[in-house]
Short mmCIF file of C-alpha atoms (C1' of nucleotides) in Angstrom, two decimals:
data_model
loop_
_atom_site.label_atom_id
_atom_site.label_comp_id
_atom_site.label_asym_id
_atom_site.label_seq_id
_atom_site.Cartn_x
_atom_site.Cartn_y
_atom_site.Cartn_z
CA UNK A 1 -26.64 42.16 38.82
CA UNK A 2 -23.35 41.81 40.64
CA UNK A 3 -20.72 39.90 38.70
CA UNK A 4 -20.83 36.82 40.89
CA UNK A 5 -24.58 36.54 41.39
CA UNK A 6 -24.87 34.01 38.61
CA UNK A 7 -22.21 31.66 39.96
CA UNK A 8 -23.75 31.78 43.45
CA UNK A 9 -27.14 30.91 42.01
CA UNK A 10 -25.52 28.09 40.09
CA UNK A 11 -24.06 26.70 43.29
CA UNK A 12 -27.26 27.21 45.25
CA UNK A 13 -28.93 24.72 42.91
CA UNK A 14 -27.20 21.92 44.79
CA UNK A 15 -25.76 23.14 48.09
CA UNK A 16 -26.45 25.88 50.65
CA UNK A 17 -23.52 28.00 51.77
CA UNK A 18 -23.00 29.96 54.98
CA UNK A 19 -21.97 33.58 54.61
CA UNK A 20 -18.31 32.94 55.42
CA UNK A 21 -18.22 30.00 53.07
CA UNK A 22 -19.55 32.22 50.30
CA UNK A 23 -16.96 34.88 51.04
CA UNK A 24 -14.20 32.31 51.13
CA UNK A 25 -15.32 30.74 47.88
CA UNK A 26 -15.48 34.11 46.13
CA UNK A 27 -12.00 34.96 47.39
CA UNK A 28 -10.65 32.00 45.42
CA UNK A 29 -12.10 33.15 42.11
CA UNK A 30 -10.56 35.33 39.48
CA UNK A 31 -12.68 37.19 37.01
CA UNK A 32 -11.58 37.74 33.46
CA UNK A 33 -12.93 39.29 30.30
CA UNK A 34 -12.19 37.42 27.10
CA UNK A 35 -12.45 39.16 23.75
CA UNK A 36 -14.30 37.54 20.90
CA UNK A 37 -11.98 34.99 19.21
CA UNK A 38 -9.46 35.09 22.05
CA UNK A 39 -8.29 31.79 23.49
CA UNK A 40 -8.39 30.86 27.14
CA UNK A 41 -6.65 27.54 26.48
CA UNK A 42 -4.52 26.19 23.66
CA UNK A 43 -3.47 22.65 22.94
CA UNK A 44 -0.25 21.57 24.73
CA UNK A 45 -0.44 24.41 27.26
CA UNK A 46 -0.97 23.59 30.89
CA UNK A 47 -4.57 23.74 31.98
CA UNK A 48 -4.73 25.30 35.42
CA UNK A 49 -8.24 26.66 35.55
CA UNK A 50 -11.79 25.52 35.83
CA UNK A 51 -13.92 28.20 34.18
CA UNK A 52 -17.44 29.39 34.80
CA UNK A 53 -19.10 31.36 31.99
CA UNK A 54 -20.70 34.46 33.45
CA UNK A 55 -21.74 35.90 30.09
CA UNK A 56 -20.98 35.10 26.48
CA UNK A 57 -20.04 31.74 24.93
CA UNK A 58 -16.93 29.59 24.82
CA UNK A 59 -16.25 26.77 22.39
CA UNK A 60 -14.01 23.82 23.24
CA UNK A 61 -12.62 21.86 20.31
CA UNK A 62 -10.18 19.14 19.45
CA UNK A 63 -7.79 19.38 16.50
CA UNK A 64 -6.91 16.01 14.99
CA UNK A 65 -3.74 14.98 13.15
CA UNK A 66 -5.28 15.89 9.80
CA UNK A 67 -5.92 19.40 11.10
CA UNK A 68 -9.66 19.01 11.39
CA UNK A 69 -11.58 20.67 14.21
CA UNK A 70 -14.13 18.74 16.26
CA UNK A 71 -16.23 20.78 18.64
CA UNK A 72 -16.55 19.08 22.01
CA UNK A 73 -18.88 21.59 23.61
CA UNK A 74 -20.34 25.02 23.47
CA UNK A 75 -20.24 26.50 26.95
CA UNK A 76 -23.01 29.05 27.29
CA UNK A 77 -23.68 31.42 30.16
CA UNK A 78 -24.00 29.49 33.44
CA UNK A 79 -21.83 26.56 32.28
CA UNK A 80 -18.58 25.23 33.68
CA UNK A 81 -15.83 24.31 31.24
CA UNK A 82 -12.21 23.24 31.05
CA UNK A 83 -10.15 20.49 29.48
CA UNK A 84 -11.09 18.22 32.35
CA UNK A 85 -8.66 15.46 31.53
CA UNK A 86 -5.71 17.82 31.58
CA UNK A 87 -6.98 19.86 34.51
CA UNK A 88 -7.38 16.78 36.68
CA UNK A 89 -4.29 14.83 35.61
CA UNK A 90 -2.18 18.00 35.27
CA UNK A 91 -1.18 17.24 31.72
CA UNK A 92 -0.78 19.40 28.60
CA UNK A 93 -4.12 20.37 27.07
CA UNK A 94 -5.62 18.37 24.20
CA UNK A 95 -8.39 20.89 23.71
CA UNK A 96 -8.54 24.49 22.57
CA UNK A 97 -11.03 26.80 24.21
CA UNK A 98 -11.98 29.99 22.44
CA UNK A 99 -14.57 32.73 22.91
CA UNK A 100 -17.15 32.95 20.11
CA UNK A 101 -18.16 36.40 21.36
CA UNK A 102 -17.08 38.74 24.15
CA UNK A 103 -17.20 36.56 27.24
CA UNK A 104 -16.80 37.08 30.95
CA UNK A 105 -15.53 34.18 32.99
CA UNK A 106 -14.93 33.44 36.63
CA UNK A 107 -12.20 30.91 37.08
CA UNK A 108 -10.67 28.89 39.90
CA UNK A 109 -7.21 27.37 39.80
CA UNK A 110 -6.63 23.69 40.53
CA UNK A 111 -4.70 24.64 43.65
CA UNK A 112 -7.56 26.76 44.95
CA UNK A 113 -10.13 24.14 44.06
CA UNK A 114 -8.23 21.53 46.05
CA UNK A 115 -8.06 24.02 48.90
CA UNK A 116 -11.78 24.61 48.61
CA UNK A 117 -12.49 20.89 48.85
CA UNK A 118 -10.50 20.74 52.07
CA UNK A 119 -11.89 23.89 53.64
CA UNK A 120 -15.51 23.53 52.53
CA UNK A 121 -16.20 19.82 51.96
CA UNK A 122 -19.73 20.70 50.84
CA UNK A 123 -18.17 21.54 47.52
CA UNK A 124 -17.32 17.89 47.07
CA UNK A 125 -21.07 17.37 46.92
CA UNK A 126 -21.57 20.23 44.52
CA UNK A 127 -18.97 18.96 42.09
CA UNK A 128 -20.08 15.37 42.56
CA UNK A 129 -23.49 16.41 41.24
CA UNK A 130 -21.94 18.55 38.53
CA UNK A 131 -19.76 15.72 37.22
CA UNK A 132 -22.59 13.25 37.55
CA UNK A 133 -24.65 15.41 35.21
CA UNK A 134 -21.71 15.97 32.89
CA UNK A 135 -21.17 12.21 32.68
CA UNK A 136 -24.82 11.62 31.87
CA UNK A 137 -24.76 14.29 29.16
CA UNK A 138 -21.68 12.85 27.48
CA UNK A 139 -23.13 9.36 27.62
CA UNK A 140 -26.31 10.57 25.95
CA UNK A 141 -24.17 12.18 23.29
CA UNK A 142 -22.30 8.92 22.71
CA UNK A 143 -25.64 7.12 22.32
CA UNK A 144 -26.92 9.74 19.90
CA UNK A 145 -23.74 9.76 17.84
CA UNK A 146 -23.96 5.99 17.53
CA UNK A 147 -27.63 5.62 16.83
CA UNK A 148 -28.84 8.73 14.99
CA UNK A 149 -28.24 10.03 11.46
CA UNK A 150 -26.62 13.41 10.94
CA UNK A 151 -30.00 14.99 10.15
CA UNK A 152 -31.49 13.63 13.38
CA UNK A 153 -28.51 14.88 15.37
CA UNK A 154 -29.01 18.31 13.85
CA UNK A 155 -32.63 18.36 15.04
CA UNK A 156 -31.49 17.42 18.56
CA UNK A 157 -28.90 20.15 18.41
CA UNK A 158 -31.50 22.77 17.47
CA UNK A 159 -33.79 21.56 20.24
CA UNK A 160 -31.02 21.55 22.84
CA UNK A 161 -29.34 24.86 22.13
CA UNK A 162 -31.28 28.10 22.22
CA UNK A 163 -30.95 30.76 19.53
CA UNK A 164 -28.48 32.26 21.95
CA UNK A 165 -25.78 30.69 19.84
CA UNK A 166 -26.04 33.20 17.05
CA UNK A 167 -22.32 33.78 16.85
CA UNK A 168 -21.75 30.14 16.14
CA UNK A 169 -21.06 29.39 12.49
CA UNK A 170 -22.42 26.48 10.44
CA UNK A 171 -18.90 25.16 10.26
CA UNK A 172 -18.72 24.96 14.04
CA UNK A 173 -22.12 23.30 14.30
CA UNK A 174 -21.03 20.77 11.68
CA UNK A 175 -17.88 20.02 13.66
CA UNK A 176 -20.04 19.44 16.75
CA UNK A 177 -22.29 17.06 14.84
CA UNK A 178 -19.36 15.19 13.35
CA UNK A 179 -20.02 16.08 9.70
CA UNK A 180 -18.63 18.47 7.10
CA UNK A 181 -20.07 21.99 6.63
CA UNK A 182 -20.98 20.97 3.07
CA UNK A 183 -23.14 18.14 4.29
CA UNK A 184 -24.76 20.30 6.97
CA UNK A 185 -25.63 22.71 4.20
CA UNK A 186 -27.40 19.90 2.34
CA UNK A 187 -29.26 18.87 5.49
CA UNK A 188 -30.41 22.45 6.07
CA UNK A 189 -31.50 22.77 2.49
CA UNK A 190 -33.56 19.53 2.62
CA UNK A 191 -35.03 20.61 5.93
CA UNK A 192 -36.08 24.01 4.58
CA UNK A 193 -37.88 22.35 1.66
CA UNK A 194 -39.67 19.74 3.78
CA UNK B 1 -10.24 -13.10 49.15
CA UNK B 2 -13.36 -12.02 51.03
CA UNK B 3 -16.20 -10.97 48.78
CA UNK B 4 -15.93 -7.28 49.58
CA UNK B 5 -12.16 -6.90 49.55
CA UNK B 6 -12.21 -5.66 45.98
CA UNK B 7 -14.76 -2.90 46.57
CA UNK B 8 -12.90 -1.69 49.66
CA UNK B 9 -9.68 -1.52 47.67
CA UNK B 10 -11.55 0.36 44.98
CA UNK B 11 -12.71 2.92 47.51
CA UNK B 12 -9.32 3.14 49.19
CA UNK B 13 -7.94 4.48 45.91
CA UNK B 14 -9.53 7.83 46.70
CA UNK B 15 -10.61 8.03 50.36
CA UNK B 16 -9.60 6.49 53.69
CA UNK B 17 -12.36 5.04 55.84
CA UNK B 18 -12.50 4.49 59.60
CA UNK B 19 -13.48 1.03 60.76
CA UNK B 20 -17.06 1.99 61.64
CA UNK B 21 -17.45 3.80 58.34
CA UNK B 22 -16.35 0.65 56.54
CA UNK B 23 -18.79 -1.46 58.53
CA UNK B 24 -21.58 1.00 57.88
CA UNK B 25 -20.84 1.16 54.18
CA UNK B 26 -20.79 -2.63 53.86
CA UNK B 27 -24.10 -2.85 55.70
CA UNK B 28 -25.71 -0.86 52.87
CA UNK B 29 -24.57 -3.24 50.14
CA UNK B 30 -26.34 -6.26 48.74
CA UNK B 31 -24.42 -8.96 46.98
CA UNK B 32 -25.86 -10.82 44.06
CA UNK B 33 -24.81 -13.50 41.63
CA UNK B 34 -25.89 -13.01 38.05
CA UNK B 35 -25.93 -15.92 35.63
CA UNK B 36 -24.42 -15.56 32.21
CA UNK B 37 -26.96 -13.83 29.90
CA UNK B 38 -29.17 -12.76 32.78
CA UNK B 39 -30.27 -9.15 32.95
CA UNK B 40 -29.83 -6.86 35.94
CA UNK B 41 -31.69 -4.04 34.21
CA UNK B 42 -34.11 -3.85 31.31
CA UNK B 43 -35.34 -0.85 29.39
CA UNK B 44 -38.36 0.90 30.94
CA UNK B 45 -37.86 -0.72 34.34
CA UNK B 46 -36.99 1.44 37.30
CA UNK B 47 -33.30 1.63 37.97
CA UNK B 48 -32.77 1.54 41.71
CA UNK B 49 -29.23 0.26 42.02
CA UNK B 50 -25.69 1.35 41.47
CA UNK B 51 -23.67 -1.80 40.78
CA UNK B 52 -20.07 -2.72 41.45
CA UNK B 53 -18.68 -5.66 39.47
CA UNK B 54 -16.87 -7.98 41.85
CA UNK B 55 -16.15 -10.62 39.23
CA UNK B 56 -17.28 -11.29 35.68
CA UNK B 57 -18.45 -8.78 33.07
CA UNK B 58 -21.59 -6.76 32.42
CA UNK B 59 -22.57 -5.11 29.18
CA UNK B 60 -24.78 -2.01 29.04
CA UNK B 61 -26.51 -1.33 25.75
CA UNK B 62 -29.08 0.89 24.14
CA UNK B 63 -31.73 -0.43 21.77
CA UNK B 64 -32.85 2.10 19.17
CA UNK B 65 -36.21 2.40 17.42
CA UNK B 66 -35.02 0.21 14.55
CA UNK B 67 -34.17 -2.52 17.02
CA UNK B 68 -30.40 -2.11 16.76
CA UNK B 69 -28.19 -2.57 19.79
CA UNK B 70 -25.49 -0.05 20.65
CA UNK B 71 -23.11 -1.04 23.41
CA UNK B 72 -22.48 1.81 25.81
CA UNK B 73 -19.95 0.10 28.02
CA UNK B 74 -18.44 -3.16 29.07
CA UNK B 75 -18.17 -3.17 32.86
CA UNK B 76 -15.32 -5.43 33.86
CA UNK B 77 -14.32 -6.51 37.35
CA UNK B 78 -13.70 -3.46 39.58
CA UNK B 79 -16.04 -1.18 37.59
CA UNK B 80 -19.15 0.66 38.69
CA UNK B 81 -22.14 0.63 36.38
CA UNK B 82 -25.79 1.59 36.15
CA UNK B 83 -28.07 3.55 33.85
CA UNK B 84 -26.90 6.75 35.50
CA UNK B 85 -29.46 9.01 33.92
CA UNK B 86 -32.32 6.93 35.19
CA UNK B 87 -30.72 6.16 38.53
CA UNK B 88 -30.17 9.83 39.29
CA UNK B 89 -33.40 11.25 37.88
CA UNK B 90 -35.48 8.25 39.00
CA UNK B 91 -36.84 7.59 35.56
CA UNK B 92 -37.49 4.41 33.58
CA UNK B 93 -34.31 2.86 32.23
CA UNK B 94 -33.15 3.55 28.66
CA UNK B 95 -30.39 0.98 28.91
CA UNK B 96 -30.29 -2.78 29.24
CA UNK B 97 -27.58 -4.32 31.41
CA UNK B 98 -26.75 -7.97 30.92
CA UNK B 99 -24.05 -10.36 32.15
CA UNK B 100 -21.78 -11.71 29.40
CA UNK B 101 -20.56 -14.42 31.80
CA UNK B 102 -21.30 -15.46 35.36
CA UNK B 103 -20.93 -12.25 37.33
CA UNK B 104 -20.95 -11.28 40.99
CA UNK B 105 -22.06 -7.80 41.85
CA UNK B 106 -22.31 -5.68 44.95
CA UNK B 107 -25.04 -3.12 44.68
CA UNK B 108 -26.31 -0.15 46.62
CA UNK B 109 -29.80 1.29 46.28
CA UNK B 110 -30.39 4.96 45.57
CA UNK B 111 -31.97 5.34 49.00
CA UNK B 112 -28.96 3.84 50.71
CA UNK B 113 -26.54 5.84 48.63
CA UNK B 114 -28.28 9.07 49.64
CA UNK B 115 -28.11 7.89 53.23
CA UNK B 116 -24.43 7.14 52.82
CA UNK B 117 -23.77 10.66 51.53
CA UNK B 118 -25.45 12.10 54.62
CA UNK B 119 -23.83 9.76 57.13
CA UNK B 120 -20.35 9.60 55.62
CA UNK B 121 -19.79 12.77 53.58
CA UNK B 122 -16.38 11.47 52.55
CA UNK B 123 -18.26 9.43 49.97
CA UNK B 124 -19.22 12.65 48.22
CA UNK B 125 -15.52 13.00 47.51
CA UNK B 126 -15.21 9.41 46.37
CA UNK B 127 -18.06 9.69 43.90
CA UNK B 128 -16.99 13.16 42.84
CA UNK B 129 -13.70 11.62 41.69
CA UNK B 130 -15.47 8.62 40.18
CA UNK B 131 -17.84 10.78 38.11
CA UNK B 132 -15.04 13.12 37.17
CA UNK B 133 -13.18 10.16 35.66
CA UNK B 134 -16.32 8.82 34.05
CA UNK B 135 -16.97 12.21 32.45
CA UNK B 136 -13.42 12.36 31.11
CA UNK B 137 -13.70 8.85 29.67
CA UNK B 138 -16.97 9.58 27.89
CA UNK B 139 -15.59 12.82 26.52
CA UNK B 140 -12.56 11.01 25.14
CA UNK B 141 -14.94 8.53 23.54
CA UNK B 142 -16.92 11.34 21.93
CA UNK B 143 -13.69 12.78 20.53
CA UNK B 144 -12.60 9.40 19.20
CA UNK B 145 -15.97 8.65 17.65
CA UNK B 146 -15.86 12.00 15.88
CA UNK B 147 -12.28 12.00 14.71
CA UNK B 148 -11.21 8.40 14.11
CA UNK B 149 -12.14 5.84 11.45
CA UNK B 150 -13.72 2.54 12.45
CA UNK B 151 -10.40 0.73 11.99
CA UNK B 152 -8.63 3.22 14.27
CA UNK B 153 -11.35 2.89 16.88
CA UNK B 154 -10.95 -0.87 16.79
CA UNK B 155 -7.22 -0.49 17.53
CA UNK B 156 -8.02 1.75 20.50
CA UNK B 157 -10.55 -0.78 21.69
CA UNK B 158 -8.00 -3.60 21.58
CA UNK B 159 -5.47 -1.44 23.42
CA UNK B 160 -7.98 -0.37 26.07
CA UNK B 161 -9.65 -3.66 26.87
CA UNK B 162 -7.61 -6.65 28.02
CA UNK B 163 -8.15 -10.14 26.60
CA UNK B 164 -10.31 -10.55 29.67
CA UNK B 165 -13.26 -9.89 27.39
CA UNK B 166 -13.22 -13.30 25.80
CA UNK B 167 -16.91 -13.84 26.25
CA UNK B 168 -17.66 -10.75 24.22
CA UNK B 169 -18.74 -11.46 20.65
CA UNK B 170 -17.64 -9.62 17.51
CA UNK B 171 -21.18 -8.41 17.18
CA UNK B 172 -21.00 -6.74 20.57
CA UNK B 173 -17.63 -5.18 19.83
CA UNK B 174 -19.03 -3.84 16.55
CA UNK B 175 -21.97 -2.32 18.39
CA UNK B 176 -19.54 -0.62 20.78
CA UNK B 177 -17.53 0.79 17.87
CA UNK B 178 -20.66 1.97 16.08
CA UNK B 179 -20.34 -0.29 13.03
CA UNK B 180 -21.94 -3.50 11.74
CA UNK B 181 -20.45 -6.92 12.52
CA UNK B 182 -19.92 -7.38 8.76
CA UNK B 183 -17.72 -4.33 8.55
CA UNK B 184 -15.81 -5.30 11.69
CA UNK B 185 -15.14 -8.61 10.00
CA UNK B 186 -13.63 -6.79 7.02
CA UNK B 187 -11.48 -4.65 9.34
CA UNK B 188 -10.21 -7.74 11.14
CA UNK B 189 -9.46 -9.44 7.85
CA UNK B 190 -7.48 -6.45 6.51
CA UNK B 191 -5.67 -6.17 9.83
CA UNK B 192 -4.67 -9.85 9.79
CA UNK B 193 -3.22 -9.48 6.30
CA UNK B 194 -1.29 -6.30 7.04
"C1'" DC C 1 -14.81 52.10 2.11
"C1'" DT C 2 -12.32 48.47 -0.24
"C1'" DG C 3 -9.69 44.47 -1.01
"C1'" DA C 4 -8.73 40.17 1.38
"C1'" DT C 5 -10.10 36.45 3.92
"C1'" DT C 6 -13.48 33.47 5.56
"C1'" DT C 7 -18.14 31.37 5.19
"C1'" DC C 8 -22.03 29.21 2.93
"C1'" DT C 9 -23.90 26.82 -0.82
"C1'" DT C 10 -24.23 23.73 -4.87
"C1'" DA C 11 -22.73 20.01 -7.59
"C1'" DA C 12 -20.02 16.01 -9.33
"C1'" DA C 13 -17.06 12.32 -8.17
"C1'" DC C 14 -15.63 9.39 -4.49
"C1'" DT C 15 -15.28 6.37 -0.17
"C1'" DA C 16 -16.30 4.43 4.28
"C1'" DC C 17 -19.53 1.89 5.85
"C1'" DA C 18 -24.46 -0.37 5.56
"C1'" DT C 19 -27.53 -3.75 3.63
"C1'" DT C 20 -28.77 -8.02 1.90
"C1'" DA C 21 -27.94 -12.56 1.19
"C1'" DA C 22 -25.58 -16.90 1.26
"C1'" DT C 23 -22.47 -20.31 3.76
"C1'" DG C 24 -20.25 -22.78 7.35
"C1'" DG C 25 -19.32 -22.85 12.26
"C1'" DT C 26 -20.70 -22.62 17.04
"C1'" DT C 27 -23.82 -22.49 20.82
"C1'" DT C 28 -28.22 -23.37 22.87
"C1'" DT C 29 -32.06 -25.99 23.91
"C1'" DG C 30 -35.44 -29.49 24.15
"C1'" DC D 1 -27.57 -35.62 20.48
"C1'" DA D 2 -30.14 -33.41 16.93
"C1'" DA D 3 -32.63 -29.34 15.51
"C1'" DA D 4 -32.89 -24.64 16.08
"C1'" DA D 5 -30.93 -20.49 16.79
"C1'" DC D 6 -27.27 -17.60 16.64
"C1'" DC D 7 -22.55 -16.07 15.08
"C1'" DA D 8 -18.70 -14.87 11.93
"C1'" DT D 9 -17.30 -14.34 7.36
"C1'" DT D 10 -17.44 -13.14 2.38
"C1'" DA D 11 -19.22 -10.82 -1.52
"C1'" DA D 12 -22.35 -7.92 -4.33
"C1'" DT D 13 -24.80 -3.86 -4.25
"C1'" DG D 14 -26.47 0.44 -2.09
"C1'" DT D 15 -26.12 4.92 0.48
"C1'" DA D 16 -24.84 8.50 3.93
"C1'" DG D 17 -21.58 11.41 4.19
"C1'" DT D 18 -16.73 13.22 2.19
"C1'" DT D 19 -13.82 15.49 -1.06
"C1'" DT D 20 -12.80 18.76 -4.33
"C1'" DA D 21 -13.87 22.70 -6.66
"C1'" DA D 22 -15.97 26.96 -7.70
"C1'" DG D 23 -18.93 30.94 -7.12
"C1'" DA D 24 -21.71 34.08 -4.18
"C1'" DA D 25 -22.31 36.19 0.34
"C1'" DA D 26 -20.72 37.76 4.50
"C1'" DT D 27 -17.06 39.43 7.61
"C1'" DC D 28 -12.69 41.49 8.63
"C1'" DA D 29 -8.46 44.43 8.37
"C1'" DG D 30 -6.29 48.35 6.92
#
DNA sequence: CTGATTTCTTAAACTACATTAATGGTTTTG
DNA sequence: CAAAACCATTAATGTAGTTTAAGAAATCAG
């Protein structure tokens, strides 16, 4: 499997590209290998890239004033990820993005993405659909965070994410669910007994 | 002020339309007046329209199994709102959308929106930017719900929403913040004393 | 391979927020 | 305009989830 087959398949889900468009698009990408535990973005840095995960897993998290980590998303293979707020508004990053295992990404700079929108307007459609889905997902998460207990959110998490996330620690799952690792441990214990 | 001046200004924030494009776009809209407390969408109905608030305020909320309401968003004048999940995937609505005061909306059906994307591809760009911003907003809300206390979230709410929302009750604000009206009352009391 | 660091678990004490219930105020409706 | 329904507030009591701490298990660095 060539190293950009996956991203082309991802795009083909929503738009159909001509050969030259494909070539042009690929010419705007950079590929990068990220070691396990290496960061591709740190808080307060500038956030120039939109990243596509070709293999591996990235984790995006927010660090609050008290120094607690809150996981915003796990980006598995075939996902797009960046600190969107900072990417779009060209402001210092609020999020940290780190590899939970060896990860290969394809990334496009903001400059090149803007160029792409001008040169191949079809991509406006692609990203319109992508953001539409992202918006829906976040809204569902807001609803679930408001209306479900921690134990129920944990069940949803297990259902949503495949075992693929083996590298992910309990601590990180807890920080995604909005609870402490200690309480997740209790939930898991109760669950195992039931 | 003509009744579609506001929506055209809203669109002009991100794209520039030719005269015929404007005319065509307007031809796809329906305008509607919604009485205070009337619903434009109820759970389990089909959700055919994307709505623009021309004046007034709408409130979108989710009703959980226990019969509790959780407010997803207040859509003020100049906002777009629908149950996006159900609009996009053509599934029965999960949300209820109700007017908190007399409200005028302009709405476009899914069929017409798809037509609009084909006929005036510029709108792909417009909605790409709209969804991008919506995604960012929801993600910020997820972060705040995870990392802030109820009292802190209330401060953010006050800062974010203008007094415009006079018609909104404490109960509704509480359901937006993810707390009970009783606890919001305590927060307001403490705040007044401080 | 070994000591050091990090992770997971358990438990006791604590706190933010929920529940229930009662009261007075406001809005809705016939 | 009166009765009904709903809303905001206060207070007592209850609970989901946190904090702190400590030990056992896993992972990491040299």
